[in-house]
Every structure is written in C-alpha cells, then in structure tokens.
Short mmCIF file of C-alpha atoms and ligand atoms in Angstrom, two decimals:
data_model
loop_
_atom_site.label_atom_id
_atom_site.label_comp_id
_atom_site.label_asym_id
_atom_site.label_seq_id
_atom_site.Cartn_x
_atom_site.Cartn_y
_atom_site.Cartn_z
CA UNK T 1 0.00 0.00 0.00
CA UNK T 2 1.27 3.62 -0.99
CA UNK T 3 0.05 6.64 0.91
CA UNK T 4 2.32 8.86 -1.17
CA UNK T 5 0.81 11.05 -3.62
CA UNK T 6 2.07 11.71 -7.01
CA UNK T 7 3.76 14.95 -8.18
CA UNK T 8 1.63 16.01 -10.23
CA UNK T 9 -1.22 15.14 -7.07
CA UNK T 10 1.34 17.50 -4.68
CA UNK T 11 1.35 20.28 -7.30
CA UNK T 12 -2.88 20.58 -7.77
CA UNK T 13 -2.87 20.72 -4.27
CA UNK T 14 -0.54 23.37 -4.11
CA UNK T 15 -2.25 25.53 -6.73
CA UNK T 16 -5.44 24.57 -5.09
CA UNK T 17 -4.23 25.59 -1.86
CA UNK T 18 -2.57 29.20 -3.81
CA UNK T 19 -5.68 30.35 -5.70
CA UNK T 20 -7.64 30.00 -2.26
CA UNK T 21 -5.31 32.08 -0.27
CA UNK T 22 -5.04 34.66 -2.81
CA UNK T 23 -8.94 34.71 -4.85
CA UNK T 24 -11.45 33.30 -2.41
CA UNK T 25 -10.04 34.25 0.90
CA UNK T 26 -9.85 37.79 0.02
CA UNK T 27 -14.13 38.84 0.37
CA UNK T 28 -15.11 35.53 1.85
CA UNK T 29 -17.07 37.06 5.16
CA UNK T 30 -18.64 39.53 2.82
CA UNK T 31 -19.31 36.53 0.43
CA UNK T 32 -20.95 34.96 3.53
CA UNK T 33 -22.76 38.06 4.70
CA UNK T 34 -24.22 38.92 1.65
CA UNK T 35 -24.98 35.75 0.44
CA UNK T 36 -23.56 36.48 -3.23
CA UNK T 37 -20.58 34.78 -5.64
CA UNK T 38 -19.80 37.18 -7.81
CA UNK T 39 -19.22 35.65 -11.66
CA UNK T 40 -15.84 37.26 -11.90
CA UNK T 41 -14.78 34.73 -9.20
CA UNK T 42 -16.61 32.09 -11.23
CA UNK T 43 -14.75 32.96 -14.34
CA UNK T 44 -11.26 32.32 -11.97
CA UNK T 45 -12.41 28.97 -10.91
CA UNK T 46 -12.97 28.10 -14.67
CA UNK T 47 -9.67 29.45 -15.54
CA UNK T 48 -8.14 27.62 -12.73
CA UNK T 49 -9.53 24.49 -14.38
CA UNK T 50 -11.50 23.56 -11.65
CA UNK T 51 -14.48 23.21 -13.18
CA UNK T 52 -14.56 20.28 -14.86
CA UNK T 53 -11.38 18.45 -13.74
CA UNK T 54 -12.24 14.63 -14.36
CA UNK T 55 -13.44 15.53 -17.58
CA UNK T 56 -11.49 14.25 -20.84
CA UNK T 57 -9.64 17.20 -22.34
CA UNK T 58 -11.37 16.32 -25.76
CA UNK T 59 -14.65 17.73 -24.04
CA UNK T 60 -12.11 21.01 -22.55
CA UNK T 61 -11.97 19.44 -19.35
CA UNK T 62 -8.34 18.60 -17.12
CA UNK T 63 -8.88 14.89 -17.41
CA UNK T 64 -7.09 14.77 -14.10
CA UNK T 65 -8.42 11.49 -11.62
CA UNK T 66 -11.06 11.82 -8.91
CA UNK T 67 -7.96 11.95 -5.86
CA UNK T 68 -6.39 15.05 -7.65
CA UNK T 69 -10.16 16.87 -7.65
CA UNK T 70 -10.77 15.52 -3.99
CA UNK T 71 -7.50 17.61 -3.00
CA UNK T 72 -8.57 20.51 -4.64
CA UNK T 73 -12.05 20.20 -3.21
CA UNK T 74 -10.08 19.91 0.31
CA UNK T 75 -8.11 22.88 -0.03
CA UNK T 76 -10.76 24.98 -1.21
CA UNK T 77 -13.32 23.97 1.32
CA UNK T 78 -10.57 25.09 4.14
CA UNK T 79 -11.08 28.58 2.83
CA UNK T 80 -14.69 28.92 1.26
CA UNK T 81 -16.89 25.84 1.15
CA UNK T 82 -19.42 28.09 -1.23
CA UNK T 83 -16.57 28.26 -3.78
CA UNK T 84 -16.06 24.34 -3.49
CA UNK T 85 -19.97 23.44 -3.55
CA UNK T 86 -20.12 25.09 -6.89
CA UNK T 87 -17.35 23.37 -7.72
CA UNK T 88 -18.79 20.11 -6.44
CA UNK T 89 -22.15 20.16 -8.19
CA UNK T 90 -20.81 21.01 -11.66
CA UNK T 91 -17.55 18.71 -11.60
CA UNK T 92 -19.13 15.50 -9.44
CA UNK T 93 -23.08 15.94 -10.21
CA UNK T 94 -23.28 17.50 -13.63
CA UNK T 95 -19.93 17.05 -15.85
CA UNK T 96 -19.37 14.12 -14.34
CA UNK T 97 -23.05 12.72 -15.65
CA UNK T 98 -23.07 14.25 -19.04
CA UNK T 99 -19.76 12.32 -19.54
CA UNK T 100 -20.42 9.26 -18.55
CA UNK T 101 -24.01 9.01 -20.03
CA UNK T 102 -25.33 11.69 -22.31
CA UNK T 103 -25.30 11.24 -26.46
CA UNK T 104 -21.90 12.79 -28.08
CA UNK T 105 -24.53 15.79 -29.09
CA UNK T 106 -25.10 16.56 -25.53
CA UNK T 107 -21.64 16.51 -25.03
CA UNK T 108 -20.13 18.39 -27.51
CA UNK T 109 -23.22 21.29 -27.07
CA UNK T 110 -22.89 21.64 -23.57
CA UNK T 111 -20.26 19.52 -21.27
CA UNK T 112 -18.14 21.42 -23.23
CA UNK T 113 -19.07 24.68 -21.92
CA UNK T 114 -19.35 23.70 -18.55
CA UNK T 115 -15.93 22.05 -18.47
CA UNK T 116 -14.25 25.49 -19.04
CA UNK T 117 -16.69 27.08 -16.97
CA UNK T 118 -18.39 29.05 -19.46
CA UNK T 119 -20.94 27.98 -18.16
CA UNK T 120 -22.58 26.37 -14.90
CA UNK T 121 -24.91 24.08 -14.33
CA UNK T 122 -27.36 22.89 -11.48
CA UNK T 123 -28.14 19.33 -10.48
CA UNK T 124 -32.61 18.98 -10.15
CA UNK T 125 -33.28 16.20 -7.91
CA UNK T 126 -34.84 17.36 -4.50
CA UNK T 127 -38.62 18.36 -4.49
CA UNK T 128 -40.80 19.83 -1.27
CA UNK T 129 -41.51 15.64 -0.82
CA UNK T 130 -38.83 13.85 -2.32
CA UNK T 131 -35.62 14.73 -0.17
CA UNK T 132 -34.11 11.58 1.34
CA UNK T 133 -37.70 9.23 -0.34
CA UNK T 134 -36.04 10.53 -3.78
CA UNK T 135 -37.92 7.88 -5.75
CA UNK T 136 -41.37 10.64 -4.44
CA UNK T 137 -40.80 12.56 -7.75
CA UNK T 138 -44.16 14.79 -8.35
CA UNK T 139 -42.39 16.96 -10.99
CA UNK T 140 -44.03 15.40 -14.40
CA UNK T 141 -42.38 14.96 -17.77
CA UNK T 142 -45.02 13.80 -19.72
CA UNK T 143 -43.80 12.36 -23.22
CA UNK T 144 -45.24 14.00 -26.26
CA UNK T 145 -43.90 12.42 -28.70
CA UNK T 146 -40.78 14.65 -30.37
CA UNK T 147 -40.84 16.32 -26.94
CA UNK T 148 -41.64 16.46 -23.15
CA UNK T 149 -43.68 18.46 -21.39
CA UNK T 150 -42.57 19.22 -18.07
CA UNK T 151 -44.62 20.81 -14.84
CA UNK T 152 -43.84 20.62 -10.91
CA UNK T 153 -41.23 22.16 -8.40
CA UNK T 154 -38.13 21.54 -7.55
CA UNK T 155 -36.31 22.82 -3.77
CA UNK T 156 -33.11 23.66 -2.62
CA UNK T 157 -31.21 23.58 -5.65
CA UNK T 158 -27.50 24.46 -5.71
CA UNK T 159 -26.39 26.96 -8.54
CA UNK T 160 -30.52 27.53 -8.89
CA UNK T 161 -29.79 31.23 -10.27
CA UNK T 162 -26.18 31.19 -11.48
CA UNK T 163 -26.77 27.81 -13.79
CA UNK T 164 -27.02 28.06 -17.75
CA UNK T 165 -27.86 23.99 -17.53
CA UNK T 166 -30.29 21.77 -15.50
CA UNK T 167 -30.25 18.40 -14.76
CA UNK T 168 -33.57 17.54 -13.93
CA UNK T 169 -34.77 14.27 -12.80
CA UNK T 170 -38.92 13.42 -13.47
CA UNK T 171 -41.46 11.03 -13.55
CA UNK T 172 -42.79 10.34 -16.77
CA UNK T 173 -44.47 7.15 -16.03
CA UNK T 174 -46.01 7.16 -12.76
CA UNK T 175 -46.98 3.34 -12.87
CA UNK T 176 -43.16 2.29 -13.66
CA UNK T 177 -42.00 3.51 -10.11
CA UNK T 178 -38.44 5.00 -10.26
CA UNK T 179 -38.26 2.67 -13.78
CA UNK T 180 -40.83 5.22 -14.94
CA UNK T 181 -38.58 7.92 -14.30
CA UNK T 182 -36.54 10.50 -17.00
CA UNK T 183 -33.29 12.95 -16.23
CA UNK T 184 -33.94 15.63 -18.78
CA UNK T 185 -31.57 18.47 -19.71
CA UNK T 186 -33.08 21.96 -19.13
CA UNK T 187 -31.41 25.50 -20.18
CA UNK T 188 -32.38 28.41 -18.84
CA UNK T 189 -34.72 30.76 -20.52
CA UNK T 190 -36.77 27.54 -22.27
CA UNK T 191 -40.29 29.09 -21.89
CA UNK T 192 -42.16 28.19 -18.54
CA UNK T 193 -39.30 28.06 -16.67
CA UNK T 194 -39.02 30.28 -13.84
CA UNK T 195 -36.70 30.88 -11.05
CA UNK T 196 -38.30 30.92 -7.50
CA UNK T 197 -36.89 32.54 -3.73
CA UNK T 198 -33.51 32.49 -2.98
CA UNK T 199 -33.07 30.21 -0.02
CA UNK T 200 -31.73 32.51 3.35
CA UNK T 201 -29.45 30.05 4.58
CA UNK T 202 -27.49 28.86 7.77
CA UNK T 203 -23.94 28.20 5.93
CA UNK T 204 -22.92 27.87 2.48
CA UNK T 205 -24.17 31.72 2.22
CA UNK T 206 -22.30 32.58 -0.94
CA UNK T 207 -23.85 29.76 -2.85
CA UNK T 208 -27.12 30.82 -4.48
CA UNK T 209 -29.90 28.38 -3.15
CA UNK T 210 -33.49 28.41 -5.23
CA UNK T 211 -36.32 26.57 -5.68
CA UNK T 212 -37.34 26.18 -9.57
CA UNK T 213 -40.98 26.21 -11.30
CA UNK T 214 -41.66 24.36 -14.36
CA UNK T 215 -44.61 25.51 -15.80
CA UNK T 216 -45.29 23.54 -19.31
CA UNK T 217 -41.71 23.65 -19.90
CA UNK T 218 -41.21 22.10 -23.61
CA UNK T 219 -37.93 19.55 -23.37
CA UNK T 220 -36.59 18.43 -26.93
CA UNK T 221 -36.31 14.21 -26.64
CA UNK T 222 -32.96 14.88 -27.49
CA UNK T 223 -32.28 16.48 -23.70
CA UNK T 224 -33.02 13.02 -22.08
CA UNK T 225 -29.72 11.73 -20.47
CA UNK T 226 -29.87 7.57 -21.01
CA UNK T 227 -32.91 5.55 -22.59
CA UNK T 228 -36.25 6.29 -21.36
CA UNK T 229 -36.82 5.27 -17.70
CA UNK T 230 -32.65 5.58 -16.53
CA UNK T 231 -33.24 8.83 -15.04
CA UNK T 232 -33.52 7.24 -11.17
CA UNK T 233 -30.32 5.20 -11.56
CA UNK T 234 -28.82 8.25 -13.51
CA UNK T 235 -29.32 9.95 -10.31
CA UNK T 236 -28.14 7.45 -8.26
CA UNK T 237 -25.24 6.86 -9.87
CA UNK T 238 -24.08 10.25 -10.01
CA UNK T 239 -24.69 11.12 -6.54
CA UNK T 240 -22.48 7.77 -5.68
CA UNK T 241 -19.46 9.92 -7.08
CA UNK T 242 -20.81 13.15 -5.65
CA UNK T 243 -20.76 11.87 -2.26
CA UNK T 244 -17.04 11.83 -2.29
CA UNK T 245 -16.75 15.26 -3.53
CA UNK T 246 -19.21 16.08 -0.34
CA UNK T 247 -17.15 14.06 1.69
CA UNK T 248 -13.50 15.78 0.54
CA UNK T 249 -15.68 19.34 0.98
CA UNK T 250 -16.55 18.25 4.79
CA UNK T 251 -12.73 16.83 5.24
CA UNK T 252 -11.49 20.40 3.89
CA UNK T 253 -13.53 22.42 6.33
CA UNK T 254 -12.69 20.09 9.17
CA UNK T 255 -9.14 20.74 8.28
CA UNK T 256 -9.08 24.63 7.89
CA UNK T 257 -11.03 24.89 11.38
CA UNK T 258 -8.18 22.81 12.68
CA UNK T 259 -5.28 25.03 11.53
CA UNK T 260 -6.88 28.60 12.35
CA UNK T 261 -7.57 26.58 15.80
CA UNK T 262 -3.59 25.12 16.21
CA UNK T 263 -2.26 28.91 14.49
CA UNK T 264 -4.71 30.92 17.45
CA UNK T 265 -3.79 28.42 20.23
CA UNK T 266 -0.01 29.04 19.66
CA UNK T 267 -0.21 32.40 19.69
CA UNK T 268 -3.57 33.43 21.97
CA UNK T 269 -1.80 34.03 25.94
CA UNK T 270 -3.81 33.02 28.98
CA UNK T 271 -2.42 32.11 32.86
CA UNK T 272 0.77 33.21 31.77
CA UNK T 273 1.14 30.81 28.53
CA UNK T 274 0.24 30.25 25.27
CA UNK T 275 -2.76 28.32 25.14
CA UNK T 276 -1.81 25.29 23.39
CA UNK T 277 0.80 24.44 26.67
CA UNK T 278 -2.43 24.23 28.52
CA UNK T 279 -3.53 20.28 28.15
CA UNK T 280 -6.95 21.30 27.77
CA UNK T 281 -6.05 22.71 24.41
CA UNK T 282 -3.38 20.44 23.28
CA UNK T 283 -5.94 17.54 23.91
CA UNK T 284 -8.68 19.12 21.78
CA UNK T 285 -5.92 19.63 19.05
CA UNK T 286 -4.56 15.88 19.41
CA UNK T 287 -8.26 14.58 19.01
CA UNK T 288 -8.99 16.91 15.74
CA UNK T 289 -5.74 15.84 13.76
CA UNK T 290 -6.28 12.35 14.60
CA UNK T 291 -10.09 12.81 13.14
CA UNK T 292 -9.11 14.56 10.18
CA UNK T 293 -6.70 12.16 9.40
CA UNK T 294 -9.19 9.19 9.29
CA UNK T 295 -11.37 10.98 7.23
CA UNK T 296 -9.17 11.86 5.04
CA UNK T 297 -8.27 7.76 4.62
CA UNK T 298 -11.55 7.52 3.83
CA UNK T 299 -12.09 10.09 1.45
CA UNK T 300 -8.98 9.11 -0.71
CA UNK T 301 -9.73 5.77 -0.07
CA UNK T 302 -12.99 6.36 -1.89
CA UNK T 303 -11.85 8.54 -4.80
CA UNK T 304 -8.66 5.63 -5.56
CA UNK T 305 -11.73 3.01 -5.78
CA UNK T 306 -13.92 5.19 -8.28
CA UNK T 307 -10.24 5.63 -9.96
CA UNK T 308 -9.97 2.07 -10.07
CA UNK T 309 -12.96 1.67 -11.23
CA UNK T 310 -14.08 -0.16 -8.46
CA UNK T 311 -17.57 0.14 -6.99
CA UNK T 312 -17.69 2.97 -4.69
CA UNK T 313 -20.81 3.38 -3.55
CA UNK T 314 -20.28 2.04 -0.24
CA UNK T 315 -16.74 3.94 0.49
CA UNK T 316 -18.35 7.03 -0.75
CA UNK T 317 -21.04 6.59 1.82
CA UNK T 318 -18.88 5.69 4.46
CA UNK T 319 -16.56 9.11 3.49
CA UNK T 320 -19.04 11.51 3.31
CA UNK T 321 -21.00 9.36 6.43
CA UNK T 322 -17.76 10.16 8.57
CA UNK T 323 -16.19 13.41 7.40
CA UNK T 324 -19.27 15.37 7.74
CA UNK T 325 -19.35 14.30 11.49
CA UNK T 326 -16.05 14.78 11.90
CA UNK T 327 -16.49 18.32 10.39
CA UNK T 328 -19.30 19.23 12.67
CA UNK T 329 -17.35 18.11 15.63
CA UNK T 330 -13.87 19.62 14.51
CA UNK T 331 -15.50 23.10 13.55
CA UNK T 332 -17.40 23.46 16.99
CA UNK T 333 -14.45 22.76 18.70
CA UNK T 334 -12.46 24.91 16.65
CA UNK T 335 -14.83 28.10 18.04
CA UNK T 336 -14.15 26.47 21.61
CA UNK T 337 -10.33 26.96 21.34
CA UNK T 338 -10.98 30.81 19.81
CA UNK T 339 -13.07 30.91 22.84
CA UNK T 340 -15.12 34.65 22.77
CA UNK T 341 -13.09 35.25 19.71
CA UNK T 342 -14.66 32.12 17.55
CA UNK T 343 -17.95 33.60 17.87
CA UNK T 344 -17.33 36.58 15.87
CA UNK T 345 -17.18 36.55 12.19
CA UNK T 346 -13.89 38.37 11.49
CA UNK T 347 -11.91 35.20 12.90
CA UNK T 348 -13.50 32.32 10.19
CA UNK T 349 -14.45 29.53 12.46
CA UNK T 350 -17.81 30.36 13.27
CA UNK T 351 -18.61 30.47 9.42
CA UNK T 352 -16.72 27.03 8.89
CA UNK T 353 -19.06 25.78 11.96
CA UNK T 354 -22.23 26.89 9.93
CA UNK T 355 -21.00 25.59 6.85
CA UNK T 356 -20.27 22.32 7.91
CA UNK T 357 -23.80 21.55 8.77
CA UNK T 358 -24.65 21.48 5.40
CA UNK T 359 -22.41 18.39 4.07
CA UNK T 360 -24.41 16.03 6.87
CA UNK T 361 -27.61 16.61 4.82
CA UNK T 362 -27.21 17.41 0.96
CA UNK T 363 -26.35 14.44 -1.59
CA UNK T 364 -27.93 12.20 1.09
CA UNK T 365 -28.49 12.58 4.42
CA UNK T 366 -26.00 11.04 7.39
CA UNK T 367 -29.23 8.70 7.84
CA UNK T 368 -29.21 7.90 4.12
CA UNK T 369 -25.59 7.03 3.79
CA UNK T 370 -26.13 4.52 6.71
CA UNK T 371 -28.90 2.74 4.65
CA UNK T 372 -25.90 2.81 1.98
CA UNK T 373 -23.44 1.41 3.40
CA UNK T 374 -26.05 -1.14 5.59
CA UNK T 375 -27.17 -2.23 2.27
CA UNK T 376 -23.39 -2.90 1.02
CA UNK T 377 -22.66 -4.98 4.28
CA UNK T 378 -25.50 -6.93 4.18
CA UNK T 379 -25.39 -7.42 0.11
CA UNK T 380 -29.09 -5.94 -0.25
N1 LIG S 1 -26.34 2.94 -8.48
C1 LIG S 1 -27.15 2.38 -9.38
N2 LIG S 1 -28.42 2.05 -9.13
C2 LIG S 1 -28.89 2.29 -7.89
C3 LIG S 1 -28.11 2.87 -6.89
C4 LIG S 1 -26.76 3.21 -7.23
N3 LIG S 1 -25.94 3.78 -6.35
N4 LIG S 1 -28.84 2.98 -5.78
C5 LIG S 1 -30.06 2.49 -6.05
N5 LIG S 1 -30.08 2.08 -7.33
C6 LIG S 1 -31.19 1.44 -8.05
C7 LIG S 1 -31.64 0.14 -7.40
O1 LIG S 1 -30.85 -0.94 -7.83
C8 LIG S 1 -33.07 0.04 -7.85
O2 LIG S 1 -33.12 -0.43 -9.17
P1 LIG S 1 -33.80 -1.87 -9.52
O3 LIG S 1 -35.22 -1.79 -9.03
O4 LIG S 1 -33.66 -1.98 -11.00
O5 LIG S 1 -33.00 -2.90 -8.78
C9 LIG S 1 -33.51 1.50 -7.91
O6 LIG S 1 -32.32 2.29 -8.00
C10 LIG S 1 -34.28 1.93 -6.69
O7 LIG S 1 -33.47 1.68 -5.59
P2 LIG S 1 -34.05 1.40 -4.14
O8 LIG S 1 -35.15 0.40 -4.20
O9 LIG S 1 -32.89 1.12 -3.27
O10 LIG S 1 -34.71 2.82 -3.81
P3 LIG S 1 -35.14 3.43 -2.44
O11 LIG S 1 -36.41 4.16 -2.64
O12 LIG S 1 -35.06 2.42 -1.34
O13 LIG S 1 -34.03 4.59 -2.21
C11 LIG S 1 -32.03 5.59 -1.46
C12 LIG S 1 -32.70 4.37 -2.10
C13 LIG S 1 -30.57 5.19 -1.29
C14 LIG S 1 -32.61 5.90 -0.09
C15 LIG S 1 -32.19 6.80 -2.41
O14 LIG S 1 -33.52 7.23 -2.51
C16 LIG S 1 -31.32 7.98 -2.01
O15 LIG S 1 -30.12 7.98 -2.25
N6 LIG S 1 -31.93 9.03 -1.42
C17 LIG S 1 -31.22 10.26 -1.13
C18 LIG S 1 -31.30 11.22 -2.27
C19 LIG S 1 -30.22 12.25 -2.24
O16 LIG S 1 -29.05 11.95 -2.05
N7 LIG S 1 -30.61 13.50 -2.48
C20 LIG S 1 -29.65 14.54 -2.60
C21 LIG S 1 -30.19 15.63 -3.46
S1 LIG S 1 -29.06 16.24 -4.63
C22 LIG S 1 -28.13 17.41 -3.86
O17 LIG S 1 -28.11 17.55 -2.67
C23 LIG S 1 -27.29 18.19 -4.79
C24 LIG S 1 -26.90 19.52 -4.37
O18 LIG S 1 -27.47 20.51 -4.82
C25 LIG S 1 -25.69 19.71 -3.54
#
C-alpha cells in the first residue's frame, strides 16, 4: 500500500491551496454576509480548471483522476466551502453525468461549456416531498412524442440562479416507479421556466440556493440523459461519485477549522502561557488531527476506488458518512479553542461551523448514507 501522492497530485494541491489564499479568501465574510458569488470569481475557478477536472480534455476538461479533484475540493473547502460546492455540483453531479451518459450531441453542445466554466450548471433532484424518499418525484415529464412536457417544483437547488444547464430528474411514467422515471436536460430561458426565492441560509451563504418552477416547460427528446426510464439510476449513480466530492468538501472544512484553531492556540496568551501548553487545548488539538486524518483515509480511499474503477458506492457513503461528522465536531471545537473570539465573524471559524452543517444533509443525508453502506454490508 502507498500513501504517497504523485507529483503532479502535490502540485494541484498546491495551486489549489494558492488560488484559495489569494482569490477566495480575500471577500469571503462579505461573500458569507451577503450571500452572493460574484461571476468574476466564477470565471477564476474556470480558468483555474476547476471546473470540470475529471473531464477528458477532448470535451475542454483537465482529465485529471477523482484523488487530484478531492484535493482541490479539500483545499478549497478550508477557505470557502461556497466556492467548493459550486465546484462540487458542476464537476461530481453534472460534468461528471453528461460524460459518462449523455449522447456525443449533448456533449459536444454543452459539457463542453461547462468544463471550461463558461458555463454552470445545477443538479434537479430534491422536491418539497422527495428529499431523502427521492424515488417521491411529483415533478411530471409527460412524453409528447418529439418532446416532453414538463410541470412541478423543484427545492433547494444548488447553482438555482447562477446555472445556464439543469439536470432535472422526473417522472414520466407514474406506474413504472423510479423505472418510470426521466433525467432531462433543461437551459435556462426555455419558456415556462421560472426561477423561485432564494433560499436565506445557515452556511454555504455565498452559494445561491433556489427553488425552480416548471410551468409547461417544452424539453426536446434529445435532452433526455440515457434511454427512457434511466433517469432514477442516472441519479443514483451520479450522486455515488458526488458523495465523495461532499465528503472531501466536509474533510477540507474540518481541516481549515483545525489550523486557524492550532495557528490561534499558539499564539492566543492566557495564565501566563500560550494556550496550546495548557492540556486542555493540546488535547482538543490531538483529538482533531487524529479525526481529520481518518477521514481523510476515507475520502482518498474512496476517490482511488472510483479511480480504479471499483464500486464505490459504499466507500463514498462511508466518506461523506464520517467526514461530515467529523467536520461538525472539529469546527465546533475549533470556536471552543478561539473561545469569545470564535464567535465573531472576522476570525473564520464560526462560518466554517455553519458551513459544515450542510455536508451532513445534501447528496444524502447522514441517515441515508447509513442505509448505503447497511445495504453494502449486508449485500441488499
Ligand atoms: N447505483 C445504481 N443504481 C442504484 C443505486 C446506485 N448507487 N442505488 C439504487 N439504485 C437502483 C436500485 O438498484 C433500484 O433499481 P432496480 O429496481 O432496477 O433494482 C432502484 O435504483 C431503486 O433503488 P431502491 O429500491 O434502493 O430505492 P429506495 O427508494 O429504497 O431509495 C435511497 C434508495 C438510497 C434511499 C435513495 O432514494 C437515495 O439515495 N436518497 C437520497 C437522495 C439524495 O441523495 N438526495 C440529494 C439531493 S441532490 C443534492 O443535494 C445536490 C446539491 O445541490 C448539492
């Protein structure tokens, strides 16, 4: 077994770790405060190649492997886990889809654009009753022959405002179950489709949040990802990957709580000392590093087996199950150490705290990875 990473692995990190230093930590509490990404930071991450990094560089992606976008996911999440959940969604949920499964059309019209980050796109799952019971879909696409026609709502979608693109997964034959369901390929501005309310949210604040209205929405047959009925296992399958981009987001904001935390306590004084001399502190510090480090075995772990084409759905699970708990823990204790000081904005952990809330419920909920990774043990 090899631990190392490559060189070329080292030097994404690196310019991972430079470009969020110098573009995203710059404006990050403002980001957060105003709840706004502004598209000249956008255009950066698409210059940066982040964008669509595991995508072949005949469709103007990096064609870089799943471990060398999990470190980049890590390094940005340390500094702005709105940057990296944009990131996310249109490398693990949308590029990564359209790849793998659309028609070389759909490929060469729009993965294409995405992978430079022209443009962005949005991944359409999540409705007001299908959440975690994701096989609930009430949005209709009703075949029409050369065309669908597609009507319902869909919450809490990432990139809902700033996407050109939509994946969106719907039921066009109730009786089939999830076998009766279609992922269908929506742009922005097709007639009946309508933005609606921004989401006001805990963390993630710079990362536009909507809920979307199809209204009679006209979808060419030629937008429908797979053969009719894949659209449930298209979403399944893509979230399987996703997870571990979720998982390497929660693993970077574990990890940039832990090093303002170590920086503070070496420098903060109190009884005479600096505060990481005091066991109470040094403790706290011992248990976070130890944390982070297993999660990050898990996380890398589960990008080397979708690298070696291995299943992953289970070490995806089991990533994103224990990186988002070890994120939650890490970043409260992280404001503990700052003491008075974590609890105001100016010093980052409070806003890593709120963030990390987020990657224990979006592309499956801690409860729904269990039933993952319970189904894996138990071959079901
Ligand atoms: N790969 C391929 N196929 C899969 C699969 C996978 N990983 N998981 C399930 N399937 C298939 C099953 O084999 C089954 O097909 P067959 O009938 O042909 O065998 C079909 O899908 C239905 O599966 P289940 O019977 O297991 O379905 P279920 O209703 O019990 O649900 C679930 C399974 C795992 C709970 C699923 O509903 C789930 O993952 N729910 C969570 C949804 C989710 O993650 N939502 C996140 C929203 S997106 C988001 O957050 C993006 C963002 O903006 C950041």
């Amino acid at each position: 077994m090899n631990f190392e990473l490559t060189e070329e692995q080292q030097m994404i990190r690196q310019a991972a770790r430079d470009f969020a230093n110098t573009e995203l930590l710059p404006g990050v509490i403002e980001r957060d405060e105003k709840q706004e990404f502004p598209k000249e930071l956008l255009n950066k991450m698409g210059q940066a190649g982040f964008m669509g990094m595991m995508v072949s560089p005949e469709y103007g992606g990096s064609g870089l492997d799943t471990l060398s976008y999990v470190l980049t996911m890590e390094e940005l999440s340390k500094i702005d886990a709105s940057a990296s959940v944009i990131v996310s969604v249109n490398n693990s949920l949308v590029c990564w889809g359209l790849e793998t499964f659309g028609t070389e059309e759909q490929k060469k019209k729009y993965l294409t654009r995405l992978a430079s980050g022209e443009i962005i796109g949005a991944f359409c799952l999540s409705e007001p009753e299908a959440g975690s019971d994701a096989t609930s879909q009430k949005t209709t696409a009703i075949d029409k022959g050369d065309h669908y026609v597609l009507n319902g709502t869909k919450n809490w979608i990432t990139n809902g405002a700033s996407a050109d693109v939509y994946l969106v997964i719907a039921q066009t034959d109730r009786e089939k179950g999830h076998k009766g369901i279609n992922a269908l390929i929506v742009e922005k501005g097709m007639e009946g489709f309508e933005l609606g309310p921004k989401e006001n949210k805990l963390g993630i604040r710079g990362s536009d949040t909507h809920s979307l209205l199809f209204n009679d929405v006209k979808v060419p047959k030629e937008n429908r990802i797979g053969e009719d009925g894949f659209g449930f296992k298209f979403a399944m399958k893509t979230l399987s990957g996703g997870r571990i981009g979720i998982a390497a987001q929660a693993l970077g904001i574990a990890a940039g709580a832990y090093e303002l935390a170590k920086k503070y306590s070496q420098e903060r004084k109190a009884f005479g000392t600096e505060i990481c001399n005091h066991q109470a502190i040094a403790f706290k510090l011992a248990d976070m590093h130890t944390e982070i480090q297993a999660a990050r075995l898990l996380v890398y772990q589960a990008a080397c087996d979708k690298d070696a084409n291995r299943n992953y759905d289970m070490s995806g699970a089991m990533a994103k199950l224990y990186a988002s708990k070890v994120a939650m823990e890490t970043t409260v204790e992280a404001v503990q150490v700052f003491g008075g000081n974590g609890f105001v904005k100016e010093y980052h952990v409070e806003r890593l705290m709120r963030d990390a809330k987020i990657t224990q419920i979006y592309e499956g909920t801690s409860e729904i990875q269990k039933i993952v990774i319970s189904r894996g043990i138990l071959d079901r």
